[in-house]
Structure formats: C-alpha cells, structure tokens
Amino acid sequence: MDLAALIFDVDGTLADTERDGHRPAFNAAFAEAGLDWTWSVELYGELLKVTGGKERIRYYIERFRPDFGPAQDLAGFVADLHRRKTEHYLRMLRAGAIPLRPGVMRLLREARNAGIRLAIATTTTPENVTTLLECSGGPDLPRWFEVIAAGDVVAAKKPAPDIYQLALRELGLPANACVAVEDSANGLRSALAADIRAVLIVVSSYTRGEDFSDATVVVDELGGPGASAHVLHGTLDGADYVDLAVLRALRGRACGTR
Ligand code: XBP
Ligand code: MG
C-alpha cells in the first residue's frame, strides 16, 4: 500500500490560529455579552488542553467561574456565546488576519499534482475551515480537500479517534494509507487512536513543549527551498524540508511497508 492521502489538522497546523485568532475572538464575544472574562495568552495555553470552543467555555466556567449562573440554560448560553465568537473569528479571517503557515501551500500543491488525496480532520467549526482556506489560501482551496471532517459532527472531539475515523470512512481508505499532519498532543493521540501510525507533528506556538515521543517525525516548520525545517524528533532522511518524498518515507517507516 502506497501513500494515498494526507489528513490535515487545521488550528495550529495549517495556520497559527489560536493565540491571535480564536483567543481574541472569545474575548470579543465575552465583552459583547457584558462578561468581564478575559483569556490572557497564558491562561489560553491552559484552556487549550480542552478541545472545542464550547467545551472550553464550559470548562472555564466550571474551573474559574463556579458561581456563574446564566439567565438561560447553560448549554443554550454557551452555544449563543460560541456563535458570537465564531462571528468575530470569521470577521478576522475575512480581513486576511491569519496567514497559512510556511510551506503549507507548497506541500498541498505537491500532493495535488501527485494525485495524493487531501482531507481535513479538525475540532473547529466547519465554516472556520472553509473561510480560512478561502481567505488565507485562495478561493478554490476548499475544493482541493475531498473530505472536510470538522466540529460537532462526531460525538467526541480530539483526543478521541472519532474525527479521524470519520475522515478515513469518507475517504474510503485504511489508516495505513494515510499520513496525519498535526500540531498538538491531543491531535496526535486522536490520529493514533484511529490507527493512523504515520503522524507528522509541526509544533505550534502553544504546543512546542508537549509530549510527542509517539509521533513519527516532529519538526518546527514544514520549511521549503532555502528555509530548512528543524527536526525535533525522528528523521527527514537527509531532506532539508518536508516534501512528499519525506511523507512517503515516514509512512513506510511507521507502517512497516515501503
Ligand atoms: C482546535 C480546537 C478548536 C479551536 C477553536 O483543536 O480545539 O476548539 O481552538 O475552534 P485541533 P472552535 O487543532 O486539535 O482540531 O471554537 O470552533 O471550537
Ligand atoms: Mg491543532
């Protein structure tokens, strides 16, 4: 079995969205709702252990605002607040505020030209994905992805395997035909739990210190011609940056086939 598809995470992987994207969007929604809640850069790092925006708000209330009681039911309150947050986030994306990470477009183009299928497996809300792809990559970019598995379509978010299992099901591929590209320990656990053994981690600003010892390869960036990727774990087989040949080789190593 040769490499058939790349499955990408979004937040932290395709773009560094959390610190200066999602975080200020949450804060803007809190202010708009008349709440005196502010998520600092540091606090947000802790809150990121909980995946999913609605789940993160709920966790924050339980942990930091135990006396808070909304006028309406809690689930409805959180859903409304999160809808406002999404509006703020989408506005930032439409303003072109969040670029794709270096090397992402190069690697996507290379995969597409080679007939390697592309998919997304993410915790975030679907419209966040398509808007990021359109506004930061190009109007056609969402259509490059055959499968976009995102958000509440599964019962359990990362680190549970559900979203990767859904992406594999929709691709109609076995796990060993795919490479997952992730930035976080929660994402790594999710991919591994779905039996995807070939996982490339590209660390992001919040995830650099996490435990990636079970990943196949860990780099600081995808890199590109004239911009070396630094390897933090595993090997690029002498390559200077992450390209399709590197991904084919790491899949072969991880899955015991070449
Ligand atoms: C991303 C998330 C998301 C975003 C916020 O995790 O956990 O919740 O932080 O997006 P991953 P929403 O990169 O592992 O998919 O507010 O739309 O959930
Ligand atoms: Mg991520």
PDB file of C-alpha atoms and ligand atoms in Angstrom:
ATOM      1  CA  MET A   1       0.000   0.000   0.000  1.00  0.00           C
ATOM      2  CA  ASP A   2       1.447   3.364  -1.049  1.00  0.00           C
ATOM      3  CA  LEU A   3       0.617   6.748   0.405  1.00  0.00           C
ATOM      4  CA  ALA A   4      -2.912   7.649  -0.762  1.00  0.00           C
ATOM      5  CA  ALA A   5      -3.976  10.660   1.328  1.00  0.00           C
ATOM      6  CA  LEU A   6      -2.817  13.383   3.663  1.00  0.00           C
ATOM      7  CA  ILE A   7      -5.151  14.294   6.517  1.00  0.00           C
ATOM      8  CA  PHE A   8      -4.506  17.731   7.967  1.00  0.00           C
ATOM      9  CA  ASP A   9      -5.438  19.263  11.283  1.00  0.00           C
ATOM     10  CA  VAL A  10      -6.347  22.967  10.968  1.00  0.00           C
ATOM     11  CA  ASP A  11      -5.719  25.027  14.114  1.00  0.00           C
ATOM     12  CA  GLY A  12      -2.008  25.302  14.744  1.00  0.00           C
ATOM     13  CA  THR A  13      -1.167  23.151  11.694  1.00  0.00           C
ATOM     14  CA  LEU A  14      -2.456  24.914   8.582  1.00  0.00           C
ATOM     15  CA  ALA A  15      -2.273  28.275  10.388  1.00  0.00           C
ATOM     16  CA  ASP A  16      -1.262  29.582  13.796  1.00  0.00           C
ATOM     17  CA  THR A  17      -4.838  30.480  14.687  1.00  0.00           C
ATOM     18  CA  GLU A  18      -5.092  30.122  18.437  1.00  0.00           C
ATOM     19  CA  ARG A  19      -3.234  32.981  20.167  1.00  0.00           C
ATOM     20  CA  ASP A  20      -4.147  35.837  17.837  1.00  0.00           C
ATOM     21  CA  GLY A  21      -7.282  34.391  16.249  1.00  0.00           C
ATOM     22  CA  HIS A  22      -9.533  32.209  18.365  1.00  0.00           C
ATOM     23  CA  ARG A  23      -8.392  33.734  21.686  1.00  0.00           C
ATOM     24  CA  PRO A  24      -9.256  37.380  20.853  1.00  0.00           C
ATOM     25  CA  ALA A  25     -12.492  36.193  19.215  1.00  0.00           C
ATOM     26  CA  PHE A  26     -13.531  34.543  22.502  1.00  0.00           C
ATOM     27  CA  ASN A  27     -12.611  37.735  24.373  1.00  0.00           C
ATOM     28  CA  ALA A  28     -14.610  39.904  21.947  1.00  0.00           C
ATOM     29  CA  ALA A  29     -17.654  37.655  22.436  1.00  0.00           C
ATOM     30  CA  PHE A  30     -17.309  37.850  26.219  1.00  0.00           C
ATOM     31  CA  ALA A  31     -17.104  41.671  26.112  1.00  0.00           C
ATOM     32  CA  GLU A  32     -20.087  41.871  23.763  1.00  0.00           C
ATOM     33  CA  ALA A  33     -22.110  39.706  26.163  1.00  0.00           C
ATOM     34  CA  GLY A  34     -21.211  42.055  29.054  1.00  0.00           C
ATOM     35  CA  LEU A  35     -18.968  39.492  30.751  1.00  0.00           C
ATOM     36  CA  ASP A  36     -15.767  40.615  32.479  1.00  0.00           C
ATOM     37  CA  TRP A  37     -13.933  37.469  31.360  1.00  0.00           C
ATOM     38  CA  THR A  38     -10.566  37.880  29.632  1.00  0.00           C
ATOM     39  CA  TRP A  39      -8.475  34.970  28.410  1.00  0.00           C
ATOM     40  CA  SER A  40      -4.823  36.003  28.572  1.00  0.00           C
ATOM     41  CA  VAL A  41      -2.197  34.401  26.332  1.00  0.00           C
ATOM     42  CA  GLU A  42      -1.031  32.341  29.311  1.00  0.00           C
ATOM     43  CA  LEU A  43      -4.463  31.244  30.543  1.00  0.00           C
ATOM     44  CA  TYR A  44      -5.463  30.299  26.988  1.00  0.00           C
ATOM     45  CA  GLY A  45      -2.491  27.927  26.867  1.00  0.00           C
ATOM     46  CA  GLU A  46      -4.008  26.062  29.818  1.00  0.00           C
ATOM     47  CA  LEU A  47      -7.528  26.154  28.360  1.00  0.00           C
ATOM     48  CA  LEU A  48      -6.285  24.632  25.082  1.00  0.00           C
ATOM     49  CA  LYS A  49      -5.983  21.285  26.867  1.00  0.00           C
ATOM     50  CA  VAL A  50      -9.756  21.182  26.345  1.00  0.00           C
ATOM     51  CA  THR A  51     -10.525  20.858  22.622  1.00  0.00           C
ATOM     52  CA  GLY A  52     -13.592  22.522  21.136  1.00  0.00           C
ATOM     53  CA  GLY A  53     -14.668  26.099  21.782  1.00  0.00           C
ATOM     54  CA  LYS A  54     -17.956  25.267  23.521  1.00  0.00           C
ATOM     55  CA  GLU A  55     -16.289  22.610  25.654  1.00  0.00           C
ATOM     56  CA  ARG A  56     -13.531  25.143  26.504  1.00  0.00           C
ATOM     57  CA  ILE A  57     -16.060  27.781  27.654  1.00  0.00           C
ATOM     58  CA  ARG A  58     -17.835  25.203  29.806  1.00  0.00           C
ATOM     59  CA  TYR A  59     -14.552  24.092  31.353  1.00  0.00           C
ATOM     60  CA  TYR A  60     -13.619  27.734  32.074  1.00  0.00           C
ATOM     61  CA  ILE A  61     -16.917  28.338  33.852  1.00  0.00           C
ATOM     62  CA  GLU A  62     -16.593  25.174  35.970  1.00  0.00           C
ATOM     63  CA  ARG A  63     -12.971  25.837  36.853  1.00  0.00           C
ATOM     64  CA  PHE A  64     -12.743  29.631  37.121  1.00  0.00           C
ATOM     65  CA  ARG A  65     -16.327  30.961  37.478  1.00  0.00           C
ATOM     66  CA  PRO A  66     -18.018  28.309  39.627  1.00  0.00           C
ATOM     67  CA  ASP A  67     -20.614  30.806  40.901  1.00  0.00           C
ATOM     68  CA  PHE A  68     -21.649  31.950  37.436  1.00  0.00           C
ATOM     69  CA  GLY A  69     -25.285  31.232  36.643  1.00  0.00           C
ATOM     70  CA  PRO A  70     -26.624  32.342  33.248  1.00  0.00           C
ATOM     71  CA  ALA A  71     -30.231  33.551  32.934  1.00  0.00           C
ATOM     72  CA  GLN A  72     -30.947  30.823  30.373  1.00  0.00           C
ATOM     73  CA  ASP A  73     -29.916  27.158  30.449  1.00  0.00           C
ATOM     74  CA  LEU A  74     -26.153  26.650  30.407  1.00  0.00           C
ATOM     75  CA  ALA A  75     -25.990  24.702  27.119  1.00  0.00           C
ATOM     76  CA  GLY A  76     -28.011  27.387  25.299  1.00  0.00           C
ATOM     77  CA  PHE A  77     -25.943  30.178  26.854  1.00  0.00           C
ATOM     78  CA  VAL A  78     -22.669  28.533  25.817  1.00  0.00           C
ATOM     79  CA  ALA A  79     -23.960  27.853  22.296  1.00  0.00           C
ATOM     80  CA  ASP A  80     -25.019  31.529  21.858  1.00  0.00           C
ATOM     81  CA  LEU A  81     -21.735  32.823  23.206  1.00  0.00           C
ATOM     82  CA  HIS A  82     -19.828  30.466  20.921  1.00  0.00           C
ATOM     83  CA  ARG A  83     -21.869  31.577  17.900  1.00  0.00           C
ATOM     84  CA  ARG A  84     -20.832  35.177  18.609  1.00  0.00           C
ATOM     85  CA  LYS A  85     -17.228  34.043  18.982  1.00  0.00           C
ATOM     86  CA  THR A  86     -17.395  32.322  15.593  1.00  0.00           C
ATOM     87  CA  GLU A  87     -18.713  35.560  14.001  1.00  0.00           C
ATOM     88  CA  HIS A  88     -15.754  37.507  15.406  1.00  0.00           C
ATOM     89  CA  TYR A  89     -13.317  34.845  14.270  1.00  0.00           C
ATOM     90  CA  LEU A  90     -14.787  34.725  10.748  1.00  0.00           C
ATOM     91  CA  ARG A  91     -14.515  38.517  10.511  1.00  0.00           C
ATOM     92  CA  MET A  92     -10.803  38.272  11.340  1.00  0.00           C
ATOM     93  CA  LEU A  93     -10.304  35.576   8.716  1.00  0.00           C
ATOM     94  CA  ARG A  94     -12.162  37.607   6.067  1.00  0.00           C
ATOM     95  CA  ALA A  95      -9.862  40.546   6.851  1.00  0.00           C
ATOM     96  CA  GLY A  96      -6.935  38.240   5.980  1.00  0.00           C
ATOM     97  CA  ALA A  97      -5.586  38.449   9.531  1.00  0.00           C
ATOM     98  CA  ILE A  98      -4.255  34.889   9.735  1.00  0.00           C
ATOM     99  CA  PRO A  99      -1.848  33.573   7.074  1.00  0.00           C
ATOM    100  CA  LEU A 100      -1.279  29.896   6.337  1.00  0.00           C
ATOM    101  CA  ARG A 101       1.938  28.562   7.839  1.00  0.00           C
ATOM    102  CA  PRO A 102       5.093  28.499   5.720  1.00  0.00           C
ATOM    103  CA  GLY A 103       5.260  25.531   3.364  1.00  0.00           C
ATOM    104  CA  VAL A 104       1.556  24.645   3.590  1.00  0.00           C
ATOM    105  CA  MET A 105       0.589  25.798   0.073  1.00  0.00           C
ATOM    106  CA  ARG A 106       3.754  24.245  -1.385  1.00  0.00           C
ATOM    107  CA  LEU A 107       3.018  20.861   0.197  1.00  0.00           C
ATOM    108  CA  LEU A 108      -0.686  20.932  -0.749  1.00  0.00           C
ATOM    109  CA  ARG A 109       0.230  21.764  -4.373  1.00  0.00           C
ATOM    110  CA  GLU A 110       2.814  18.997  -4.460  1.00  0.00           C
ATOM    111  CA  ALA A 111       0.314  16.451  -3.120  1.00  0.00           C
ATOM    112  CA  ARG A 112      -2.393  17.549  -5.527  1.00  0.00           C
ATOM    113  CA  ASN A 113      -0.063  17.375  -8.530  1.00  0.00           C
ATOM    114  CA  ALA A 114       0.958  13.853  -7.495  1.00  0.00           C
ATOM    115  CA  GLY A 115      -2.657  12.674  -7.162  1.00  0.00           C
ATOM    116  CA  ILE A 116      -2.445  12.303  -3.381  1.00  0.00           C
ATOM    117  CA  ARG A 117      -5.882  12.931  -1.896  1.00  0.00           C
ATOM    118  CA  LEU A 118      -6.394  15.670   0.694  1.00  0.00           C
ATOM    119  CA  ALA A 119      -8.605  15.677   3.789  1.00  0.00           C
ATOM    120  CA  ILE A 120      -9.169  17.663   6.978  1.00  0.00           C
ATOM    121  CA  ALA A 121      -9.796  16.300  10.478  1.00  0.00           C
ATOM    122  CA  THR A 122     -10.388  19.124  12.930  1.00  0.00           C
ATOM    123  CA  THR A 123     -12.187  20.078  16.089  1.00  0.00           C
ATOM    124  CA  THR A 124     -13.128  23.546  14.946  1.00  0.00           C
ATOM    125  CA  THR A 125     -16.408  24.704  13.400  1.00  0.00           C
ATOM    126  CA  PRO A 126     -16.799  23.845   9.646  1.00  0.00           C
ATOM    127  CA  GLU A 127     -17.234  27.448   8.416  1.00  0.00           C
ATOM    128  CA  ASN A 128     -13.972  28.369  10.167  1.00  0.00           C
ATOM    129  CA  VAL A 129     -12.180  25.824   7.994  1.00  0.00           C
ATOM    130  CA  THR A 130     -13.607  26.840   4.625  1.00  0.00           C
ATOM    131  CA  THR A 131     -13.199  30.560   5.400  1.00  0.00           C
ATOM    132  CA  LEU A 132      -9.573  30.097   6.471  1.00  0.00           C
ATOM    133  CA  LEU A 133      -8.822  28.108   3.307  1.00  0.00           C
ATOM    134  CA  GLU A 134     -10.566  30.645   1.056  1.00  0.00           C
ATOM    135  CA  CYS A 135      -9.298  33.830   2.663  1.00  0.00           C
ATOM    136  CA  SER A 136      -5.757  32.771   3.525  1.00  0.00           C
ATOM    137  CA  GLY A 137      -5.085  30.259   0.720  1.00  0.00           C
ATOM    138  CA  GLY A 138      -7.317  31.114  -2.221  1.00  0.00           C
ATOM    139  CA  PRO A 139     -10.956  30.900  -3.350  1.00  0.00           C
ATOM    140  CA  ASP A 140     -10.515  27.385  -4.808  1.00  0.00           C
ATOM    141  CA  LEU A 141      -8.605  25.888  -1.903  1.00  0.00           C
ATOM    142  CA  PRO A 142     -11.610  24.348  -0.051  1.00  0.00           C
ATOM    143  CA  ARG A 143     -12.323  22.255  -3.172  1.00  0.00           C
ATOM    144  CA  TRP A 144      -8.842  20.736  -3.061  1.00  0.00           C
ATOM    145  CA  PHE A 145      -9.993  18.823   0.027  1.00  0.00           C
ATOM    146  CA  GLU A 146     -12.128  15.834  -0.788  1.00  0.00           C
ATOM    147  CA  VAL A 147     -13.197  15.438   2.838  1.00  0.00           C
ATOM    148  CA  ILE A 148     -13.591  18.134   5.493  1.00  0.00           C
ATOM    149  CA  ALA A 149     -14.415  16.433   8.806  1.00  0.00           C
ATOM    150  CA  ALA A 150     -14.991  19.203  11.343  1.00  0.00           C
ATOM    151  CA  GLY A 151     -16.563  20.131  14.664  1.00  0.00           C
ATOM    152  CA  ASP A 152     -19.730  18.705  16.176  1.00  0.00           C
ATOM    153  CA  VAL A 153     -20.327  16.016  13.516  1.00  0.00           C
ATOM    154  CA  VAL A 154     -18.791  13.450  15.867  1.00  0.00           C
ATOM    155  CA  ALA A 155     -19.773  12.544  19.425  1.00  0.00           C
ATOM    156  CA  ALA A 156     -16.314  13.053  20.941  1.00  0.00           C
ATOM    157  CA  LYS A 157     -13.669  15.576  19.914  1.00  0.00           C
ATOM    158  CA  LYS A 158      -9.888  15.031  19.882  1.00  0.00           C
ATOM    159  CA  PRO A 159      -8.094  13.268  21.593  1.00  0.00           C
ATOM    160  CA  ALA A 160     -10.876  10.750  20.831  1.00  0.00           C
ATOM    161  CA  PRO A 161     -10.365   8.982  17.456  1.00  0.00           C
ATOM    162  CA  ASP A 162     -13.841   9.853  16.095  1.00  0.00           C
ATOM    163  CA  ILE A 163     -12.945  12.707  13.726  1.00  0.00           C
ATOM    164  CA  TYR A 164     -10.062  10.772  12.113  1.00  0.00           C
ATOM    165  CA  GLN A 165     -12.248   7.677  11.851  1.00  0.00           C
ATOM    166  CA  LEU A 166     -14.876   9.783  10.094  1.00  0.00           C
ATOM    167  CA  ALA A 167     -12.302  11.226   7.677  1.00  0.00           C
ATOM    168  CA  LEU A 168     -10.999   7.705   6.874  1.00  0.00           C
ATOM    169  CA  ARG A 169     -14.545   6.426   6.358  1.00  0.00           C
ATOM    170  CA  GLU A 170     -15.383   9.293   3.997  1.00  0.00           C
ATOM    171  CA  LEU A 171     -12.128   8.795   2.088  1.00  0.00           C
ATOM    172  CA  GLY A 172     -12.812   5.054   1.954  1.00  0.00           C
ATOM    173  CA  LEU A 173      -9.192   4.360   2.890  1.00  0.00           C
ATOM    174  CA  PRO A 174      -7.449   2.218   5.505  1.00  0.00           C
ATOM    175  CA  ALA A 175      -5.469   4.074   8.166  1.00  0.00           C
ATOM    176  CA  ASN A 176      -2.137   2.772   6.868  1.00  0.00           C
ATOM    177  CA  ALA A 177      -2.634   4.528   3.507  1.00  0.00           C
ATOM    178  CA  CYS A 178      -2.612   7.930   5.179  1.00  0.00           C
ATOM    179  CA  VAL A 179      -0.325  10.400   6.891  1.00  0.00           C
ATOM    180  CA  ALA A 180      -1.812  12.741   9.516  1.00  0.00           C
ATOM    181  CA  VAL A 181      -0.302  16.206   9.954  1.00  0.00           C
ATOM    182  CA  GLU A 182      -0.888  17.671  13.400  1.00  0.00           C
ATOM    183  CA  ASP A 183       0.462  20.263  15.844  1.00  0.00           C
ATOM    184  CA  SER A 184      -0.752  19.044  19.236  1.00  0.00           C
ATOM    185  CA  ALA A 185      -0.581  16.091  21.620  1.00  0.00           C
ATOM    186  CA  ASN A 186      -4.382  15.863  21.576  1.00  0.00           C
ATOM    187  CA  GLY A 187      -4.288  15.644  17.782  1.00  0.00           C
ATOM    188  CA  LEU A 188      -1.512  13.025  17.862  1.00  0.00           C
ATOM    189  CA  ARG A 189      -3.482  10.888  20.306  1.00  0.00           C
ATOM    190  CA  SER A 190      -6.594  11.198  18.150  1.00  0.00           C
ATOM    191  CA  ALA A 191      -4.803  10.076  14.977  1.00  0.00           C
ATOM    192  CA  LEU A 192      -3.022   7.191  16.740  1.00  0.00           C
ATOM    193  CA  ALA A 193      -6.276   6.050  18.334  1.00  0.00           C
ATOM    194  CA  ALA A 194      -7.770   5.889  14.824  1.00  0.00           C
ATOM    195  CA  ASP A 195      -4.849   3.573  13.895  1.00  0.00           C
ATOM    196  CA  ILE A 196      -3.030   6.180  11.793  1.00  0.00           C
ATOM    197  CA  ARG A 197       0.540   5.361  12.720  1.00  0.00           C
ATOM    198  CA  ALA A 198       2.249   7.820  10.373  1.00  0.00           C
ATOM    199  CA  VAL A 199       1.951  11.193  12.078  1.00  0.00           C
ATOM    200  CA  LEU A 200       3.988  14.289  11.275  1.00  0.00           C
ATOM    201  CA  ILE A 201       3.919  16.922  14.004  1.00  0.00           C
ATOM    202  CA  VAL A 202       4.648  20.540  13.105  1.00  0.00           C
ATOM    203  CA  VAL A 203       4.821  22.193  16.509  1.00  0.00           C
ATOM    204  CA  SER A 204       2.997  25.493  17.009  1.00  0.00           C
ATOM    205  CA  SER A 205       3.495  28.324  19.464  1.00  0.00           C
ATOM    206  CA  TYR A 206       1.357  26.702  22.179  1.00  0.00           C
ATOM    207  CA  THR A 207       2.335  23.058  21.640  1.00  0.00           C
ATOM    208  CA  ARG A 208       6.149  23.129  21.420  1.00  0.00           C
ATOM    209  CA  GLY A 209       6.589  21.687  24.940  1.00  0.00           C
ATOM    210  CA  GLU A 210       4.083  18.809  24.610  1.00  0.00           C
ATOM    211  CA  ASP A 211       4.995  15.109  24.594  1.00  0.00           C
ATOM    212  CA  PHE A 212       5.386  13.940  21.000  1.00  0.00           C
ATOM    213  CA  SER A 213       7.502  10.847  21.657  1.00  0.00           C
ATOM    214  CA  ASP A 214       4.907   8.649  19.873  1.00  0.00           C
ATOM    215  CA  ALA A 215       4.982  10.748  16.691  1.00  0.00           C
ATOM    216  CA  THR A 216       6.864   9.525  13.612  1.00  0.00           C
ATOM    217  CA  VAL A 217       8.579  12.864  12.958  1.00  0.00           C
ATOM    218  CA  VAL A 218       8.415  16.215  14.770  1.00  0.00           C
ATOM    219  CA  VAL A 219       9.560  19.451  13.082  1.00  0.00           C
ATOM    220  CA  ASP A 220       9.351  23.142  13.934  1.00  0.00           C
ATOM    221  CA  GLU A 221       8.071  24.093  10.458  1.00  0.00           C
ATOM    222  CA  LEU A 222       7.405  22.355   7.137  1.00  0.00           C
ATOM    223  CA  GLY A 223      10.148  24.557   5.695  1.00  0.00           C
ATOM    224  CA  GLY A 224      10.827  24.883   1.976  1.00  0.00           C
ATOM    225  CA  PRO A 225      13.551  25.647  -0.557  1.00  0.00           C
ATOM    226  CA  GLY A 226      16.023  27.877   1.273  1.00  0.00           C
ATOM    227  CA  ALA A 227      14.197  27.506   4.598  1.00  0.00           C
ATOM    228  CA  SER A 228      15.287  24.370   6.477  1.00  0.00           C
ATOM    229  CA  ALA A 229      12.887  22.562   8.768  1.00  0.00           C
ATOM    230  CA  HIS A 230      14.433  21.755  12.159  1.00  0.00           C
ATOM    231  CA  VAL A 231      13.871  18.180  13.255  1.00  0.00           C
ATOM    232  CA  LEU A 232      12.898  17.819  16.929  1.00  0.00           C
ATOM    233  CA  HIS A 233      12.273  14.039  16.817  1.00  0.00           C
ATOM    234  CA  GLY A 234      12.725  11.353  14.145  1.00  0.00           C
ATOM    235  CA  THR A 235      14.363  11.961  10.777  1.00  0.00           C
ATOM    236  CA  LEU A 236      13.758  13.644   7.426  1.00  0.00           C
ATOM    237  CA  ASP A 237      16.156  11.125   5.799  1.00  0.00           C
ATOM    238  CA  GLY A 238      18.607  13.894   4.954  1.00  0.00           C
ATOM    239  CA  ALA A 239      15.994  16.159   3.359  1.00  0.00           C
ATOM    240  CA  ASP A 240      16.097  19.848   4.158  1.00  0.00           C
ATOM    241  CA  TYR A 241      12.349  20.337   4.462  1.00  0.00           C
ATOM    242  CA  VAL A 242       9.108  18.360   4.472  1.00  0.00           C
ATOM    243  CA  ASP A 243       8.027  17.328   0.981  1.00  0.00           C
ATOM    244  CA  LEU A 244       6.049  14.422  -0.414  1.00  0.00           C
ATOM    245  CA  ALA A 245       9.100  12.136  -0.536  1.00  0.00           C
ATOM    246  CA  VAL A 246       9.600  12.714   3.213  1.00  0.00           C
ATOM    247  CA  LEU A 247       5.940  11.913   3.903  1.00  0.00           C
ATOM    248  CA  ARG A 248       6.063   8.748   1.772  1.00  0.00           C
ATOM    249  CA  ALA A 249       9.176   7.583   3.627  1.00  0.00           C
ATOM    250  CA  LEU A 250       7.777   8.317   7.080  1.00  0.00           C
ATOM    251  CA  ARG A 251       4.562   6.463   6.236  1.00  0.00           C
ATOM    252  CA  GLY A 252       6.609   3.480   5.110  1.00  0.00           C
ATOM    253  CA  ARG A 253       8.643   3.522   8.332  1.00  0.00           C
ATOM    254  CA  ALA A 254       5.630   3.919  10.601  1.00  0.00           C
ATOM    255  CA  CYS A 255       3.552   1.274   8.849  1.00  0.00           C
ATOM    256  CA  GLY A 256       6.362  -1.204   8.215  1.00  0.00           C
ATOM    257  CA  THR A 257       5.953  -1.095   4.424  1.00  0.00           C
ATOM    258  CA  ARG A 258       7.753   0.840   1.737  1.00  0.00           C
TER     259      ARG A 258
HETATM  260  C1  XBP B   1      -8.684  23.099  17.759  1.00  0.00           C
HETATM  261  C2  XBP B   1      -9.686  23.381  18.779  1.00  0.00           C
HETATM  262  C3  XBP B   1     -10.763  24.339  18.483  1.00  0.00           C
HETATM  263  C4  XBP B   1     -10.294  25.766  18.346  1.00  0.00           C
HETATM  264  C5  XBP B   1     -11.452  26.712  18.437  1.00  0.00           C
HETATM  265  O1  XBP B   1      -8.096  21.821  18.010  1.00  0.00           O
HETATM  266  O2  XBP B   1      -9.658  22.801  19.844  1.00  0.00           O
HETATM  267  O3  XBP B   1     -11.683  24.259  19.527  1.00  0.00           O
HETATM  268  O4  XBP B   1      -9.430  26.060  19.436  1.00  0.00           O
HETATM  269  O5  XBP B   1     -12.409  26.443  17.463  1.00  0.00           O
HETATM  270  P1  XBP B   1      -7.443  20.953  16.859  1.00  0.00           P
HETATM  271  P2  XBP B   1     -13.981  26.361  17.847  1.00  0.00           P
HETATM  272  O6  XBP B   1      -6.416  21.814  16.204  1.00  0.00           O
HETATM  273  O7  XBP B   1      -6.790  19.792  17.594  1.00  0.00           O
HETATM  274  O8  XBP B   1      -8.535  20.483  15.949  1.00  0.00           O
HETATM  275  O9  XBP B   1     -14.262  27.493  18.781  1.00  0.00           O
HETATM  276  O10 XBP B   1     -14.681  26.500  16.517  1.00  0.00           O
HETATM  277  O11 XBP B   1     -14.206  25.029  18.507  1.00  0.00           O
HETATM  278 MG    MG B   2      -4.306  21.668  16.127  1.00  0.00          MG
END
